[in-house]
Amino acid sequence: MNKPLSTAELNEIVTGLKKLSRNLWWSWNQEAQDFFHELSPRGWQNMFHNAVAVLHEVSDQELRARLQDTAFAGRTRNVLQEFNAYLNEQKTWAHTHAPQLQKNPVAYFSAEFGWHESLPISAGGLGILAGDHCKSASDLGLGFVGVGLFYREGYFQQAIDSNNWQTEYYNPVDPHNVPIEPLLDADGDRLVCQVEIGMNAVAFQVWRVNVGRISVYLLDTNLPENEQHFRDLTTRVYGGDSTTRIMQEMLLGIGGVRLLRRLGLEPSTFHMNEGHAAFLTLELIREKIAAGKKAAEAYAETKQECLFTTHTPVEAGHDRFTPELLNYAFQRFLPQLTIPFEDVLNLGRVHPGDSHEPFCMTVLALKFSRAANAVSELHGQVSRHMWQALYPGKTVDQVPIGHITNGIHLLGWMKGSVRQFWRKKLTESDATQETQFFRDKFGSDWSSAINHADFWQKMTDPQFVSDEELWALRYQLRRELIEFARRRLLLQSQRVTQGDFIRFDHLLNPDALTIGFARRFATYKRAPLIFQQFDNIVKLVRDKQRPVQFIFAGKAHPRDDDGKRFIQQIIHLSKHSELAGHLVFLENYDIHVARQMVSGCDIWLNNPRRPLEASGTSGMKASCHGCMDFSILDGWWREGYNGENGFAIGPDAHPDNVEEQDRVDSANLYRTLTEQVVPMFYNRDANGIPREWIKRMRHAMSTLVSQFTTDRMVKEYAHKYYLLK
Ligand SMILES: *Cc1c(COP(=O)(O)O)cnc(C)c1O
């Protein structure tokens, strides 16, 4: 018989749970998620796996009653202990390698952050990367603080209408019901700061997001003291026109610096994640001039404080503003800067004095960074070409833009069932020599072990994990994805009244080679490329012995009709062509859908128009689940692919002509698919196991997983840029 918990013990657990729910640490801890799931299975599933919402949904009375189940209370205590141990850990990586950042942290500015599906304030890959950067900064114990915007309506939710056309709707994010908390001042009141925008002083409040050990501050202008159009400034991610955009960026850059000062922070580095944050340089200059420094001196010092990461070679990804707009938006801020307007304009121009050249945020960021980087090796080359004109007298190779290849936060992306699978491998009671080796090396620190190359190197060893175990895992994950997709499609079809509903068990085949494609539907990513060989693809999917099937998902930007036409085309094929039942489109792509897809698919397809995919990260999420990449040699895959750890589409080169490129890539895609991918997947031994396929999977795991993490990436930022002073 176990003793009932005392009121004091219960109070302690309840308080601990409230704190835990408002720390996104739970989003990469399996046992913590299991707790919230167990507490309210349907609530967890239906409310975007939101720990805060689950705790609100379950009454205090119920929670206390449930905790009288001593086994449940014991598991809960273990989770809280682990959480507190994480928060209080002293011997972190940064403790040894970057202690000076504790006092003067890195301030990381980003217009979007994607941590978890319950807080949908990210439009795509850029935000996901920023979110993963924070999680790894936390794991490493880095002195680090994030700054972003709180978008009350977030990024749009996607629905498909009866014409297969994407429509957008917005779910207001209730700040009290998501894992954030208001930032208060010393008196316990809302902390409020101001930025001069246009002719106004715009007030903003702040929400703190606890990401493990670090804080990210989200600025929010929705305050009664602001005029309505300023209250609406932070409504949507990249919402509105260029006036909204420039004002959002003033808030982020200028407001962000003011907030950090208000909190008494003296960051050693201001890291601009993409050009959106570049106005922070003007505030740093203003501060110095206000302190009595000359403009030239203020410029030079500001440049020493800043770091810039560029994320895309696509033109539309570089914000440009007209002089008139800049003049209007800065009319009250400029006099404080005391620099003539023409001089300010020239800070954002490649050719100072060219009155036809608009003001470009990327140029401003490059001019005021002590270092700048692209996000893959090829993107580095492309960026040096792109911005060569900014550095007269330098050859392309001398243009000071380096690169750090992106990564993902491994535990954050790993599907729950796979986390359990690998953890069991590490801690199995009948310890083999191998597991003993890891125990000796990492003790109980599972997070370090799972990020370490030594762990993934073991994947080539059938003693550590057998072909049979890996194949069973692949089957389990494919089954989980297909059931997820069927459930989603059932819900989707209930909204559309066309009678084109396909019977549940006729949709998708749990034995078939499953190819996934999901990302933003930007046209350069060429989602429908594979269907250029339509008749051939029909043959593949209808092959009874060796069937292939496709799962697609992704959102087009609300103003991108070409992207929406791609979606329409794919959904049309999925309903009204010979591909029906073998091709599906899942609505409303988000982090949760992404996690299901990268784990359940056998093949992750990526066919961007090279070299426009600066890095790409979704393919990195695949390999720890045994899903293999099948991609153009662009971005990260050009570095990851070694001939035997996945599949490449075409060579490490591309034609200059776009039509020619589409034609060649589509032919190469189809050839590799039919000559390599499909035969290898279906080449089974007497036990039905595809030995050659699994060998390739093992190579993928051993060479890719630990290489393309934000653990590696943030360490690289620290060594190369953050600590360089
Ligand atoms: C990973 C991810 C992305 C980025 O995918 P890419 O292939 O790099 O374009 C975008 N959106 C979501 C929801 C993701 O999880």
XYZ file of C-alpha atoms and ligand atoms in Angstrom:
740
model
C 0.000 0.000 0.000
C 1.289 3.414 -0.935
C 0.678 6.384 1.265
C -1.650 9.048 -0.160
C 0.089 12.268 -1.113
C -0.103 15.080 1.412
C -1.519 18.449 0.429
C 1.957 19.933 0.558
C 3.271 17.281 -1.815
C 0.326 17.798 -4.135
C 0.825 21.556 -4.131
C 4.442 21.106 -5.044
C 3.612 18.864 -7.994
C 0.824 21.137 -9.245
C 3.079 24.192 -9.081
C 5.819 22.266 -10.850
C 3.437 21.214 -13.610
C 2.301 24.777 -14.228
C 5.898 25.841 -14.648
C 6.658 22.846 -16.843
C 3.691 23.529 -19.127
C 5.069 26.989 -19.864
C 8.484 25.732 -20.841
C 8.821 24.256 -24.294
C 11.320 21.766 -22.894
C 8.392 19.350 -22.889
C 8.272 19.562 -26.687
C 11.470 17.515 -26.905
C 11.002 15.300 -23.843
C 9.061 12.099 -24.341
C 8.044 11.433 -20.721
C 6.749 14.978 -20.297
C 4.599 14.614 -23.405
C 3.416 11.221 -22.209
C 2.247 12.866 -18.989
C 0.081 15.480 -20.736
C -1.195 12.867 -23.139
C -2.146 10.551 -20.293
C -3.828 13.397 -18.439
C -6.179 14.167 -21.339
C -5.680 11.949 -24.406
C -8.291 13.688 -26.569
C -7.404 17.144 -25.331
C -3.794 16.497 -26.190
C -4.694 15.264 -29.654
C -7.302 17.891 -30.485
C -5.572 20.992 -29.089
C -2.306 20.797 -31.022
C -0.486 18.882 -28.243
C -0.535 21.989 -26.112
C 0.523 21.375 -22.505
C -0.896 24.698 -21.277
C -4.288 24.043 -22.849
C -4.388 20.529 -21.395
C -3.636 21.823 -17.914
C -6.406 24.407 -18.317
C -8.827 21.821 -19.557
C -8.257 19.511 -16.612
C -9.618 21.054 -13.418
C -7.478 21.469 -10.342
C -9.832 19.071 -8.617
C -9.355 16.383 -11.254
C -5.599 16.864 -11.338
C -5.307 16.379 -7.584
C -7.561 13.347 -7.696
C -5.605 11.766 -10.513
C -2.333 12.327 -8.687
C -3.587 10.078 -5.917
C -2.824 7.272 -8.364
C 0.632 6.692 -6.932
C 2.121 5.209 -10.105
C 0.948 8.235 -12.081
C 2.231 10.577 -9.381
C 5.573 8.764 -9.422
C 5.975 9.195 -13.177
C 4.974 12.835 -12.837
C 7.569 13.411 -10.141
C 10.243 11.847 -12.327
C 9.388 14.197 -15.163
C 9.555 17.219 -12.860
C 12.844 16.027 -11.432
C 14.304 15.646 -14.894
C 13.006 19.094 -15.847
C 14.569 20.726 -12.800
C 17.811 18.858 -13.317
C 17.892 20.209 -16.878
C 17.254 23.786 -15.735
C 19.886 23.612 -13.011
C 22.611 21.726 -14.866
C 25.916 23.500 -14.409
C 28.269 21.373 -16.476
C 27.005 22.292 -19.916
C 28.983 22.507 -23.144
C 29.044 26.303 -22.887
C 30.288 26.148 -19.310
C 33.558 24.855 -20.766
C 33.566 26.365 -24.256
C 31.735 29.677 -24.060
C 31.598 30.919 -20.436
C 31.980 34.577 -21.454
C 28.559 34.505 -23.136
C 26.847 34.135 -19.757
C 27.475 37.770 -18.933
C 27.221 39.125 -22.470
C 24.871 36.797 -24.333
C 24.102 36.404 -27.974
C 20.909 38.250 -28.905
C 19.230 36.397 -31.746
C 16.639 38.328 -33.759
C 14.190 36.593 -36.072
C 10.862 37.649 -37.609
C 9.545 34.111 -37.141
C 10.090 31.219 -34.778
C 8.732 27.700 -35.212
C 9.053 25.662 -32.023
C 5.871 23.700 -31.853
C 2.503 23.316 -33.543
C 0.705 24.876 -30.561
C 2.345 28.244 -31.260
C 1.904 28.732 -35.037
C 3.956 31.889 -35.593
C 6.196 30.616 -38.351
C 5.682 30.584 -42.118
C 8.183 27.872 -42.971
C 11.779 26.737 -42.941
C 13.289 30.007 -41.697
C 11.161 29.981 -38.562
C 11.707 26.278 -37.952
C 15.440 26.824 -38.141
C 15.223 29.714 -35.671
C 13.184 27.541 -33.307
C 15.680 24.689 -33.508
C 18.574 27.142 -33.012
C 17.031 28.169 -29.665
C 16.495 24.580 -28.512
C 20.098 23.643 -29.155
C 21.366 26.893 -27.616
C 19.448 25.794 -24.532
C 20.799 22.235 -24.572
C 24.345 23.576 -24.894
C 23.824 26.043 -22.049
C 24.749 28.999 -24.238
C 24.274 32.576 -23.030
C 21.547 33.349 -25.500
C 18.373 35.407 -25.757
C 15.883 35.507 -28.627
C 13.765 38.381 -29.945
C 10.751 38.049 -32.248
C 7.169 39.210 -32.729
C 3.991 37.826 -31.234
C 1.504 37.376 -34.064
C -1.959 37.210 -32.606
C -3.338 35.381 -35.624
C -0.114 33.603 -36.440
C 0.420 32.151 -39.875
C -2.676 31.136 -41.818
C -4.485 27.823 -41.613
C -5.028 26.205 -44.953
C -8.307 24.842 -46.260
C -9.009 23.604 -49.774
C -12.307 24.634 -51.352
C -14.440 22.657 -53.816
C -12.364 24.025 -56.707
C -9.259 22.589 -55.059
C -8.137 26.140 -54.470
C -6.274 27.063 -51.288
C -8.181 29.378 -48.976
C -6.763 30.896 -45.824
C -8.301 31.397 -42.433
C -6.869 32.512 -39.133
C -7.261 31.038 -35.662
C -6.606 33.715 -33.063
C -3.839 32.562 -30.718
C -4.980 33.041 -27.129
C -1.820 34.152 -25.332
C -3.092 32.729 -22.051
C -3.626 29.302 -23.510
C -0.290 28.727 -25.243
C 3.180 28.144 -23.789
C 4.152 31.795 -23.327
C 3.828 34.200 -20.394
C 3.553 37.976 -20.036
C 6.745 39.809 -19.193
C 6.320 41.858 -16.028
C 8.396 44.643 -14.537
C 9.723 44.795 -10.978
C 6.335 45.967 -9.682
C 4.511 43.085 -11.278
C 2.980 45.257 -13.981
C 3.115 44.570 -17.693
C 6.422 45.747 -19.055
C 5.785 48.260 -21.852
C 8.329 49.928 -24.171
C 8.024 52.237 -27.167
C 9.265 52.641 -30.706
C 8.788 55.699 -32.928
C 7.046 54.560 -36.081
C 5.768 57.088 -38.606
C 4.653 60.070 -36.551
C 3.709 57.975 -33.546
C 5.276 56.533 -30.474
C 4.024 52.964 -30.625
C 3.839 51.047 -27.371
C 4.442 47.331 -27.151
C 4.144 44.648 -24.518
C 6.196 41.487 -24.387
C 5.582 37.750 -24.082
C 8.312 35.482 -22.845
C 8.744 32.035 -24.325
C 10.750 29.686 -22.145
C 12.708 27.373 -24.394
C 14.484 25.145 -21.898
C 17.096 27.333 -20.234
C 16.740 30.331 -22.498
C 14.184 33.098 -23.008
C 12.767 34.427 -26.231
C 10.863 37.713 -26.104
C 7.965 38.282 -28.475
C 6.913 41.897 -29.033
C 3.234 42.730 -29.329
C 1.664 46.104 -30.186
C -1.903 45.091 -29.401
C -2.347 47.604 -26.564
C -5.297 49.955 -25.976
C -3.046 53.027 -25.941
C -2.112 52.449 -29.616
C -4.184 53.568 -32.591
C -6.032 50.664 -34.157
C -3.734 50.256 -37.153
C -0.762 49.997 -34.796
C -2.623 47.540 -32.609
C -2.990 45.435 -35.744
C 0.677 45.667 -36.652
C 1.570 42.312 -35.135
C -1.557 40.462 -36.225
C -0.086 38.185 -38.882
C 3.231 36.718 -39.980
C 4.325 38.702 -43.045
C 0.779 40.052 -43.291
C -0.224 43.180 -45.150
C 1.683 45.368 -47.592
C 5.167 46.850 -47.552
C 4.038 49.558 -45.118
C 3.068 46.889 -42.605
C 6.295 45.085 -43.357
C 8.600 48.037 -42.740
C 6.753 48.880 -39.531
C 6.919 45.299 -38.275
C 10.631 45.327 -38.993
C 11.124 48.617 -37.120
C 9.345 47.105 -34.161
C 11.473 43.970 -34.285
C 14.846 45.669 -34.771
C 14.523 48.911 -32.846
C 11.991 47.685 -30.295
C 14.002 44.524 -29.708
C 17.173 46.425 -28.805
C 15.217 48.756 -26.511
C 13.681 45.825 -24.720
C 17.046 44.173 -24.131
C 18.407 47.431 -22.680
C 15.362 47.706 -20.464
C 16.163 44.232 -19.177
C 19.699 45.368 -18.466
C 21.265 43.145 -21.103
C 24.528 43.957 -22.859
C 24.708 41.363 -25.641
C 28.133 40.644 -27.091
C 26.606 39.789 -30.470
C 23.406 40.821 -32.211
C 22.664 37.968 -34.586
C 20.311 38.950 -37.403
C 18.564 35.836 -38.674
C 17.735 37.139 -42.172
C 17.482 40.805 -43.157
C 14.121 41.437 -41.437
C 15.912 42.389 -38.227
C 18.489 44.729 -39.771
C 16.971 47.953 -38.382
C 18.499 46.925 -35.083
C 21.739 48.359 -36.466
C 20.156 51.827 -36.688
C 19.125 51.660 -33.042
C 22.641 50.598 -32.024
C 23.993 53.557 -33.995
C 21.444 55.902 -32.411
C 22.483 54.796 -28.937
C 26.106 55.562 -29.634
C 25.418 58.947 -31.187
C 23.194 59.838 -28.234
C 26.145 58.947 -26.004
C 28.197 61.581 -27.831
C 30.016 59.539 -30.446
C 30.614 60.651 -34.023
C 28.682 58.883 -36.776
C 31.796 57.188 -38.187
C 32.716 55.866 -34.766
C 29.158 54.675 -34.123
C 29.154 52.868 -37.466
C 32.436 51.113 -36.767
C 31.426 49.992 -33.290
C 28.017 48.777 -34.422
C 29.617 46.722 -37.159
C 31.744 44.978 -34.535
C 28.640 43.938 -32.607
C 26.586 42.349 -35.371
C 26.398 39.073 -37.211
C 24.185 38.373 -40.214
C 22.857 35.132 -41.678
C 21.365 35.273 -45.167
C 18.890 32.505 -45.977
C 17.914 32.648 -49.627
C 19.120 33.570 -53.091
C 15.497 34.161 -54.160
C 14.977 37.866 -54.920
C 11.611 38.125 -53.151
C 13.314 37.016 -49.951
C 15.224 40.310 -49.724
C 13.061 43.166 -48.495
C 13.371 46.399 -50.410
C 11.663 49.679 -49.519
C 11.221 52.886 -51.533
C 12.833 56.097 -50.229
C 9.334 57.571 -49.772
C 8.232 54.713 -47.561
C 11.424 54.826 -45.545
C 11.057 58.577 -45.113
C 7.477 58.169 -43.949
C 8.113 55.321 -41.548
C 11.207 56.924 -40.003
C 10.008 60.528 -39.770
C 10.072 60.559 -35.994
C 13.018 58.216 -35.489
C 15.357 59.953 -37.964
C 15.793 63.224 -36.044
C 17.084 61.176 -33.092
C 19.554 59.462 -35.357
C 20.854 62.910 -36.440
C 22.140 61.472 -39.704
C 20.932 63.090 -42.953
C 18.207 61.078 -44.654
C 20.264 60.617 -47.841
C 23.054 59.045 -45.786
C 20.620 56.654 -44.132
C 19.217 55.678 -47.535
C 22.712 54.939 -48.762
C 23.262 52.492 -45.915
C 20.786 50.221 -47.676
C 22.146 50.690 -51.179
C 24.743 48.740 -53.112
C 25.548 51.957 -55.026
C 25.344 54.892 -52.633
C 23.924 57.931 -54.334
C 21.939 55.982 -56.918
C 18.566 57.597 -56.348
C 16.810 54.815 -58.299
C 18.016 52.099 -56.005
C 15.588 51.131 -53.248
C 16.660 50.545 -49.656
C 17.529 46.877 -49.134
C 17.537 45.234 -45.710
C 20.127 42.650 -46.761
C 22.507 45.419 -47.819
C 22.040 47.213 -44.500
C 22.716 43.960 -42.649
C 25.830 43.163 -44.698
C 27.252 46.649 -44.194
C 26.908 46.446 -40.439
C 28.095 42.920 -39.722
C 31.499 41.913 -38.492
C 30.787 38.603 -40.207
C 28.091 37.225 -42.483
C 27.200 33.724 -43.521
C 25.085 31.673 -45.879
C 23.476 28.378 -44.875
C 25.261 25.785 -47.041
C 28.466 25.632 -49.031
C 26.772 26.115 -52.402
C 24.607 28.909 -50.990
C 27.837 30.543 -49.793
C 29.188 30.560 -53.357
C 25.905 31.863 -54.742
C 25.709 34.614 -52.102
C 29.260 35.777 -52.753
C 28.311 36.208 -56.420
C 25.075 37.928 -55.542
C 26.630 40.568 -53.336
C 30.020 41.040 -54.989
C 29.099 44.563 -56.107
C 28.974 45.595 -52.446
C 32.697 44.936 -52.132
C 34.448 46.852 -54.913
C 37.928 45.560 -55.620
C 37.252 42.115 -54.196
C 37.074 38.974 -56.309
C 34.091 36.679 -55.785
C 36.162 34.431 -53.541
C 37.146 37.380 -51.378
C 33.590 38.516 -50.675
C 33.305 38.158 -46.891
C 30.322 35.812 -46.707
C 31.095 32.399 -45.247
C 28.748 29.534 -44.580
C 27.458 27.325 -41.794
C 25.209 24.554 -43.024
C 21.841 24.396 -41.294
C 20.701 21.594 -39.022
C 17.724 20.363 -37.037
C 17.113 19.851 -33.317
C 17.217 16.088 -33.292
C 15.113 15.243 -30.230
C 12.545 17.876 -31.200
C 12.006 16.259 -34.580
C 12.197 12.620 -33.625
C 8.806 10.963 -33.520
C 7.811 9.641 -30.086
C 7.874 5.988 -31.092
C 11.356 6.447 -32.543
C 12.649 8.269 -29.479
C 11.514 5.266 -27.474
C 13.115 2.881 -29.947
C 16.555 4.513 -29.743
C 16.363 5.111 -26.044
C 15.655 1.461 -25.452
C 18.677 0.640 -27.598
C 20.804 2.801 -25.343
C 19.515 1.555 -22.047
C 18.410 -2.060 -22.654
C 18.688 -4.098 -19.509
C 20.534 -6.981 -21.178
C 23.362 -4.614 -21.923
C 25.488 -5.710 -24.819
C 29.054 -4.501 -25.097
C 27.839 -1.676 -27.294
C 25.260 -0.284 -24.936
C 27.757 -0.559 -22.107
C 30.146 1.543 -24.165
C 27.580 4.334 -24.414
C 26.663 4.110 -20.782
C 30.282 4.489 -19.798
C 30.709 7.371 -22.181
C 27.551 9.393 -21.572
C 26.186 8.097 -18.317
C 22.494 8.856 -18.250
C 22.817 11.882 -20.538
C 20.692 10.578 -23.342
C 20.460 13.912 -25.104
C 24.247 14.112 -25.590
C 24.454 10.491 -26.653
C 21.739 10.837 -29.277
C 23.485 13.848 -30.826
C 26.860 12.140 -30.889
C 28.435 10.678 -34.036
C 29.583 7.621 -32.043
C 25.991 6.577 -31.456
C 24.976 6.841 -35.109
C 28.169 5.197 -36.312
C 26.871 2.071 -34.594
C 24.053 1.860 -37.132
C 26.262 -0.011 -39.563
C 26.615 -2.761 -36.938
C 23.902 -5.467 -37.149
C 24.823 -6.532 -33.597
C 23.620 -3.190 -32.331
C 20.411 -3.126 -34.322
C 19.309 -5.909 -36.667
C 17.812 -5.635 -40.152
C 14.673 -7.248 -38.792
C 14.286 -4.645 -36.043
C 14.836 -1.808 -38.486
C 12.344 -3.215 -40.965
C 9.771 -3.696 -38.224
C 10.287 -0.072 -37.224
C 9.856 1.078 -40.826
C 6.601 -0.872 -41.093
C 5.327 0.569 -37.832
C 6.121 4.134 -38.902
C 4.590 3.718 -42.357
C 1.449 2.294 -40.751
C 1.256 5.205 -38.298
C 1.572 7.706 -41.143
C -1.025 6.016 -43.307
C -3.538 5.897 -40.483
C -2.811 9.538 -39.733
C -3.290 10.432 -43.411
C -6.542 8.467 -43.665
C -7.939 10.182 -40.576
C -6.992 13.591 -41.948
C -8.422 12.830 -45.369
C -11.673 11.673 -43.836
C -11.987 15.013 -42.024
C -11.014 16.907 -45.184
C -13.555 15.085 -47.348
C -16.352 15.780 -44.887
C -16.007 19.454 -45.718
C -16.133 19.030 -49.471
C -19.469 17.913 -50.909
C -18.494 16.590 -54.282
C -19.051 12.905 -53.716
C -15.396 12.294 -54.530
C -14.749 10.540 -51.266
C -12.667 7.383 -51.475
C -13.265 4.554 -49.048
C -10.978 4.720 -46.054
C -9.265 1.377 -46.604
C -8.826 2.067 -50.317
C -6.672 5.065 -49.651
C -2.976 4.310 -49.523
C -1.346 0.926 -49.093
C 0.685 0.118 -45.967
C 2.970 -2.177 -48.004
C 3.760 0.269 -50.783
C 6.901 2.337 -51.281
C 5.771 5.676 -49.878
C 7.233 8.895 -51.244
C 6.709 12.146 -49.355
C 6.934 15.760 -50.452
C 6.038 18.584 -48.064
C 7.261 22.128 -47.841
C 6.147 25.640 -48.739
C 4.708 25.674 -52.245
C 7.119 28.296 -53.524
C 7.332 27.766 -57.272
C 11.097 27.177 -57.306
C 10.494 24.053 -55.242
C 8.556 22.618 -58.218
C 6.129 20.394 -56.296
C 4.443 18.913 -59.426
C 7.720 18.164 -61.254
C 7.378 14.412 -60.886
C 4.005 14.436 -62.671
C 5.562 15.763 -65.859
C 6.099 12.053 -66.596
C 2.452 11.394 -65.899
C 1.924 8.182 -67.911
C 5.065 6.663 -66.454
C 4.072 7.542 -62.919
C 0.652 5.962 -63.464
C 2.411 2.725 -64.434
C 4.484 2.860 -61.256
C 1.586 3.396 -58.879
C -0.564 0.731 -60.536
C 2.121 -1.950 -60.519
C 0.569 -4.665 -58.352
C 3.903 -6.260 -57.435
C 5.869 -3.080 -56.795
C 3.445 -0.232 -56.053
C 4.553 3.324 -55.342
C 2.424 5.985 -53.643
C 2.752 9.692 -52.882
C 1.831 11.912 -49.953
C 2.017 15.674 -50.516
C 1.459 18.645 -48.214
C 2.347 22.316 -48.118
C 1.056 25.868 -48.052
C 1.386 28.494 -50.769
C 1.849 32.102 -49.691
C -1.605 33.795 -49.668
C -0.585 36.042 -52.573
C 1.178 33.354 -54.614
C -1.349 32.226 -57.217
C 1.244 30.167 -59.081
C 1.922 28.186 -55.920
C -1.821 27.753 -55.398
C -2.147 26.428 -58.944
C 0.472 23.785 -58.097
C -1.631 22.696 -55.137
C -4.763 22.664 -57.264
C -3.075 20.562 -59.920
C -1.861 17.963 -57.418
C -5.209 17.699 -55.623
C -6.975 17.392 -58.940
C -4.718 14.477 -59.888
C -5.295 12.895 -56.494
C -9.059 12.891 -57.023
C -9.730 12.633 -60.711
C -6.858 10.825 -62.385
C -5.595 7.262 -62.472
C -3.474 8.235 -59.482
C -6.532 8.429 -57.196
C -6.011 6.397 -54.035
C -2.230 6.368 -54.582
C -1.639 10.113 -54.331
C -2.996 12.230 -51.481
C -2.647 15.836 -50.438
C -2.837 16.551 -46.696
C -4.214 19.971 -45.828
C -2.729 22.454 -43.411
C 0.926 21.453 -43.320
C 2.515 22.298 -39.984
C 5.144 20.920 -37.624
C 2.931 18.038 -36.561
C 2.158 16.971 -40.135
C 5.845 17.361 -40.969
C 6.836 15.017 -38.149
C 4.350 12.353 -39.267
C 5.546 12.563 -42.852
C 9.322 12.585 -42.402
C 9.026 9.568 -40.122
C 6.467 7.489 -42.014
C 7.633 7.926 -45.610
C 10.282 5.639 -47.080
C 11.569 8.327 -49.409
C 11.746 12.081 -48.928
C 11.601 13.831 -52.283
C 13.110 17.253 -52.910
C 13.437 18.725 -56.379
C 14.126 22.460 -56.142
C 15.430 24.475 -59.037
C 19.129 24.483 -58.197
C 20.739 26.585 -56.684
C 17.690 28.229 -55.121
C 17.315 25.881 -52.129
C 19.758 27.648 -49.830
C 19.893 24.684 -47.455
C 16.552 22.950 -46.909
C 16.010 21.198 -43.609
C 13.036 18.869 -44.002
C 15.281 16.212 -45.550
C 17.452 16.262 -42.419
C 14.446 15.245 -40.325
C 14.102 11.990 -42.279
C 17.233 9.945 -41.630
C 16.889 9.329 -37.871
C 13.589 7.609 -38.740
C 15.060 5.468 -41.506
C 13.433 7.530 -44.257
C 15.879 8.201 -47.099
C 16.494 11.349 -49.098
C 15.962 11.492 -52.833
C 16.978 14.950 -53.918
C 18.603 17.345 -56.352
C 22.184 18.046 -55.230
C 21.289 21.478 -53.908
C 21.636 23.010 -50.431
C 22.539 20.596 -47.646
C 22.099 17.409 -49.727
C 25.031 18.358 -51.926
C 27.139 18.028 -48.748
C 25.282 15.111 -47.204
C 25.082 12.716 -50.164
C 28.027 10.343 -50.565
C 26.772 7.881 -53.158
C 25.449 5.264 -50.756
C 23.361 7.057 -48.116
C 20.285 7.949 -50.152
C 19.606 8.931 -53.743
C 20.619 11.884 -55.904
C 18.677 13.411 -58.767
C 21.206 14.402 -61.446
C 24.819 15.556 -61.067
C 26.474 18.284 -58.992
C 25.783 20.862 -61.709
C 22.821 22.454 -63.428
C 21.984 23.989 -66.800
C 21.551 27.774 -66.854
C 18.354 27.649 -68.840
C 15.301 27.131 -66.654
C 13.211 25.136 -69.148
C 16.188 22.954 -69.901
C 16.728 22.428 -66.169
C 13.112 21.366 -65.613
C 13.319 18.904 -68.486
C 16.631 17.359 -67.431
C 15.677 17.164 -63.746
C 12.355 15.513 -64.493
C 14.070 12.893 -66.687
C 16.749 12.242 -64.042
C 14.154 12.019 -61.300
C 12.197 9.387 -63.161
C 15.286 7.439 -64.190
C 16.713 7.191 -60.674
C 13.312 6.315 -59.291
C 12.761 3.401 -61.678
C 16.343 2.193 -61.969
C 17.464 2.490 -58.358
C 14.821 3.380 -55.790
C 11.956 1.057 -56.709
C 14.057 -2.057 -57.506
C 16.068 -1.700 -54.296
C 12.963 -1.308 -52.133
C 11.339 -4.404 -53.599
C 14.414 -6.613 -53.758
C 13.493 -8.897 -50.827
C 15.121 -12.014 -49.425
C 13.312 -15.180 -48.391
C 12.148 -13.472 -45.181
C 10.737 -10.521 -47.101
C 13.487 -8.167 -45.995
C 15.095 -5.680 -48.426
C 18.711 -6.152 -47.287
C 20.270 -3.737 -49.744
C 17.726 -1.037 -48.906
C 18.365 -1.407 -45.197
C 22.097 -1.254 -45.775
C 21.581 2.100 -47.454
C 19.363 3.211 -44.561
C 22.149 2.337 -42.147
C 24.602 4.396 -44.195
C 22.182 7.309 -44.133
C 21.854 7.119 -40.364
C 25.561 6.733 -39.707
C 26.665 9.576 -41.987
C 23.838 12.132 -41.852
C 22.038 12.228 -38.522
C 24.712 13.614 -36.216
C 26.143 15.829 -38.952
C 23.001 17.833 -39.752
C 21.855 18.851 -36.277
C 21.571 22.283 -34.706
C 23.774 20.853 -31.951
C 26.630 20.801 -34.489
C 25.416 24.038 -36.093
C 25.173 26.148 -32.920
C 28.601 24.931 -31.789
C 29.910 26.080 -35.170
C 28.272 29.493 -34.764
C 29.859 29.760 -31.343
C 33.370 28.826 -32.471
C 33.349 30.715 -35.741
C 31.308 33.804 -34.968
C 29.913 34.265 -31.468
C 33.239 33.962 -29.682
C 35.251 35.826 -32.273
C 36.059 39.195 -30.777
C 11.101 21.517 -41.848
C 9.946 22.340 -42.201
C 10.026 23.261 -43.249
C 11.267 23.433 -44.082
O 11.270 22.471 -45.116
P 12.211 22.627 -46.383
O 12.263 21.309 -47.026
O 13.530 23.067 -45.880
O 11.612 23.649 -47.262
C 8.903 24.026 -43.539
N 7.769 23.897 -42.833
C 7.660 23.016 -41.825
C 6.376 22.926 -41.080
C 8.738 22.211 -41.483
O 8.614 21.351 -40.474
